[in-house]
Amino acid sequence: MVAQRFRTRFAPSPTGYLHVGGLRTALYNYLFVKKMKGDFVLRIEDTDRSRRVEGAQQNLLKTLEWAGIVPDESPERGGDFGPYIQSERLDIYKKYCDELLEGKYAYYCFATSEELEENRQLQLKQGLQPKYNRKWLPEEMGGSMPSSEIRKKMEQGAPYVIRMKVPDYVSVWFEDIIRGPVEFDSSTIDDQVLMKSDGFPTYHFASVIDDHLMEFTHIIRGEEWLPSMPKHLLLYEFFGWEPPRFAHLPLLLNPDRSKLSKRQGDVAVEDYIQKGYSAEAIINFVAMLGWNEGEGTEQEVYSLEQLVERFSLERVGKAGAIFNVDKLNWLEKQYIKNRSADRIIQAIKPLLIGELEKRPTEMPESVITSDSYLEQVIDLMRERVGFEHEFVTFSPYFFFDPETYEEEGVRKRWTADTNTLLREFVTILASLEVFSAEAIELELKAFVAPRGLKAAALIHPLRILCSGVSFGPSLYHMLEVLGKDAVIRRISRGIETVVCVA
RNA sequence: GGCCCCAUCGACUAGCGGUUAGGUCACCACCCUUUCAAGGUGGCGGGACGGGUUCGAAUCCCGUUGGGGUCACCA
C-alpha cells in the first residue's frame, strides 16, 4: 500500500475576525499535517449568504499568515482541489444531492418556517424533543406523503428544502483520535436539512462533500462539532465513502468556564495583535492550551518550527482550557527578552517617528531615531517592557524631555539641600569629557562621599529630573544614553520647577 | 430537558497501578539592588464525591455530583 499523503483543513466562515479558538484549530491542523509533511488547506465556508461580511475572507487569511500559518492551498493560492470557496461549488453539491434523492436517502420538504416553529412549540409543550415531524417524508420512503402531493407543490414552484432521511434505530459509532470511541443512537438525530431553500447547502452537507472530494485524511475541529458527527457519518455511509479520521479539540474557555466568547474579553486574534502581542507568543500560548509534550518535559517556550517537530494529536488533552492572559503576557516578555535588537528597531522606529510627528522634542531627532541610539534604549529597557511598542511609550524620556515630575517621588526624595546639591553636581557633569556611565558613577560617588551623604541622595533626584519618574533602568546608563546635553538641560530646568515641599 | 463530551493546585498542565503528587503562570516572603524590572531561593496551593477491582489506586470499572457543548433553511 502506498503511504497516503496527509491533508488537513481549516474551514472558517467569513463572518468577521479570526477567533482565537479558530486560530488554535488552524494551528493544530497545521502542526499535525506539517509534521507529517502533508498539505494544509484553507477553505471558505460561506454557505450562509446572510452572514457574509465583506473583506472577512482576506482578513482571515492575513491574520493566519501573520501567525505563520500559511496554507498550501487556498482561494487565493489555488490548488488541485478547488474551488476553495463553497459558494463557488454549488453545482457540485447539487449533483451529490440529486444522488441522495435518487437513492432515497433524502427528500423534499415543503414545510414553512412558521409551520416548523409551530410544530416545535407543540412538541416542547408536550415535553417532547423538538424534532422534524417528517410530514413530507414520501410514502415510498416509509413516510405518509403521497408523491402526487409532492409533485403538485413542485409544479406550483413552492420553496423547499432537502432533508436527509436518518434511518431509525441504528447506532452510529466512530473512534475519535482524542476521545476514543463515541457512540450515538440515530433516534436522537433530526432529519437534517441538506439543501436550503435558497439553493445553498448547509454546513453539514457541504463540509462532508468537500472533505471527501478534497481528500482530507484528518478532520481536526472544535468539540462543538461532536454532536453533529452522526449526521456526517451517515452521509459518508449514504455515499459509500470512507470517512476521514476525526479529532475533536477541547474548547477554549472564558474564566467562568463557558465557551470563549466576546463579552468576556477579547476573542479576536486581531484584538491581540492590536494590543501588541507577537505572533510567536500567541502561537506558543495557544498551542499550549490543550497540548503539551509530556514525558517530563518542562519546556514552556516553543517556536513554530519546534511545535511542528514535536506536536502530536495523541498528546492533546480532553478538557477545555481557560484562556489566561497572565501566561500570555509572560510569554510575550520571554520573546522580547530574546528578540534581536535589529528586529525590535525595525518595529519601533515607525512608532517613534509617528510620536515625533505628534509632539515636538528638544532631543536631536537624528540622534534619537538612529539605530545606535535605539539599540541602547533597547538594551536598557528590554527586561522592563511587556510589549514591543512600550520601548517607545513606556519610557518616553528617552525621546522627550519630561514635562512633569512624579509627585510622590519628589515628596519622598527631596530634602532642603537637594536642589543646592544638584546645582553643584550639574557643573561637575558639565565638565565631564567622557560622558559615560562609569565616569558619572565615579563622579557622583566622589561628590557624595566627603559630604557624608549616600549616593541615593543624588541618584533619585537625578532620575526624577531626567526621566520624570521614579523608576527605570540603571541611572548611570540611562544618563549616558540620554547624553550630556540633555542631562544638563533637564537637571537645570528641573531645579527651577521642583521645589522642596518638606 | 434529551444526547454527547469532560473532571489533578486560582490558571495551564506532568503523571499512563507503588511518586514526599512534579513543572510553569499568578500570588506571598527573602536575597540581589539607587528605583523598576530581570534573576535567584523559598512558600502558599491540588487528584469533586461514593462505591468497587487490586497486596496497592490521581491512575482501571461503575454510579453520583459538577461543568461544558449541542439540539436552526448559522457555521
Tab-separated table of N, CA and C in Angstrom, chain A residues 7-12 29 33 39-43 64 70-75 78 81 84 214 216:
chain	number	residue	atom	x	y	z
A	7	ARG	N	-3.604	15.210	4.630
A	7	ARG	CA	-4.181	16.504	4.272
A	7	ARG	C	-5.159	16.944	5.363
A	8	THR	N	-5.037	18.182	5.788
A	8	THR	CA	-5.986	18.737	6.756
A	8	THR	C	-6.474	20.083	6.259
A	9	ARG	N	-7.520	20.585	6.929
A	9	ARG	CA	-8.086	21.856	6.500
A	9	ARG	C	-8.474	22.703	7.682
A	10	PHE	N	-8.511	23.994	7.417
A	10	PHE	CA	-9.147	24.918	8.339
A	10	PHE	C	-10.256	25.539	7.520
A	11	ALA	N	-11.479	25.475	8.026
A	11	ALA	CA	-12.625	25.880	7.207
A	11	ALA	C	-13.515	26.882	7.925
A	12	PRO	N	-13.063	28.118	8.005
A	12	PRO	CA	-13.855	29.126	8.710
A	12	PRO	C	-14.938	29.709	7.803
A	29	ASN	N	-4.264	21.875	13.167
A	29	ASN	CA	-4.343	21.272	11.839
A	29	ASN	C	-3.011	21.403	11.111
A	33	VAL	N	-0.337	18.292	10.310
A	33	VAL	CA	-0.105	17.899	8.923
A	33	VAL	C	1.303	18.240	8.447
A	39	ASP	N	-0.382	18.429	3.442
A	39	ASP	CA	-0.903	19.709	2.969
A	39	ASP	C	-1.914	20.311	3.932
A	40	PHE	N	-1.759	21.591	4.139
A	40	PHE	CA	-2.715	22.323	4.960
A	40	PHE	C	-3.525	23.230	4.037
A	41	VAL	N	-4.831	23.086	4.123
A	41	VAL	CA	-5.710	23.781	3.181
A	41	VAL	C	-6.651	24.749	3.889
A	42	LEU	N	-6.843	25.903	3.275
A	42	LEU	CA	-7.839	26.849	3.781
A	42	LEU	C	-9.053	26.809	2.865
A	43	ARG	N	-10.207	26.530	3.456
A	43	ARG	CA	-11.444	26.504	2.675
A	43	ARG	C	-12.411	27.491	3.310
A	64	LEU	N	-4.051	34.726	9.620
A	64	LEU	CA	-3.458	33.394	9.656
A	64	LEU	C	-1.988	33.445	9.234
A	70	VAL	N	0.628	29.304	7.053
A	70	VAL	CA	0.412	29.602	5.639
A	70	VAL	C	-0.159	28.372	4.935
A	71	PRO	N	-1.351	28.515	4.354
A	71	PRO	CA	-1.964	27.374	3.679
A	71	PRO	C	-1.227	27.005	2.390
A	72	ASP	N	-1.216	25.707	2.105
A	72	ASP	CA	-0.645	25.258	0.837
A	72	ASP	C	-1.639	25.452	-0.289
A	73	GLU	N	-2.912	25.342	0.067
A	73	GLU	CA	-3.965	25.563	-0.916
A	73	GLU	C	-4.992	26.482	-0.267
A	74	SER	N	-5.493	27.414	-1.042
A	74	SER	CA	-6.469	28.365	-0.500
A	74	SER	C	-7.149	29.041	-1.675
A	75	PRO	N	-8.199	29.807	-1.414
A	75	PRO	CA	-8.854	30.507	-2.518
A	75	PRO	C	-7.875	31.361	-3.329
A	78	GLY	N	-4.961	28.864	-4.769
A	78	GLY	CA	-5.402	27.808	-5.669
A	78	GLY	C	-4.917	26.450	-5.227
A	81	PHE	N	-7.617	21.023	-5.851
A	81	PHE	CA	-8.915	20.558	-5.371
A	81	PHE	C	-9.948	21.674	-5.291
A	84	TYR	N	-12.012	26.650	-3.666
A	84	TYR	CA	-11.893	26.534	-2.215
A	84	TYR	C	-12.898	27.413	-1.481
A	214	MET	N	-11.987	16.810	-1.415
A	214	MET	CA	-10.668	17.434	-1.263
A	214	MET	C	-9.661	16.470	-0.627
A	216	PHE	N	-9.281	15.028	2.339
A	216	PHE	CA	-8.670	15.220	3.655
A	216	PHE	C	-8.601	13.888	4.379
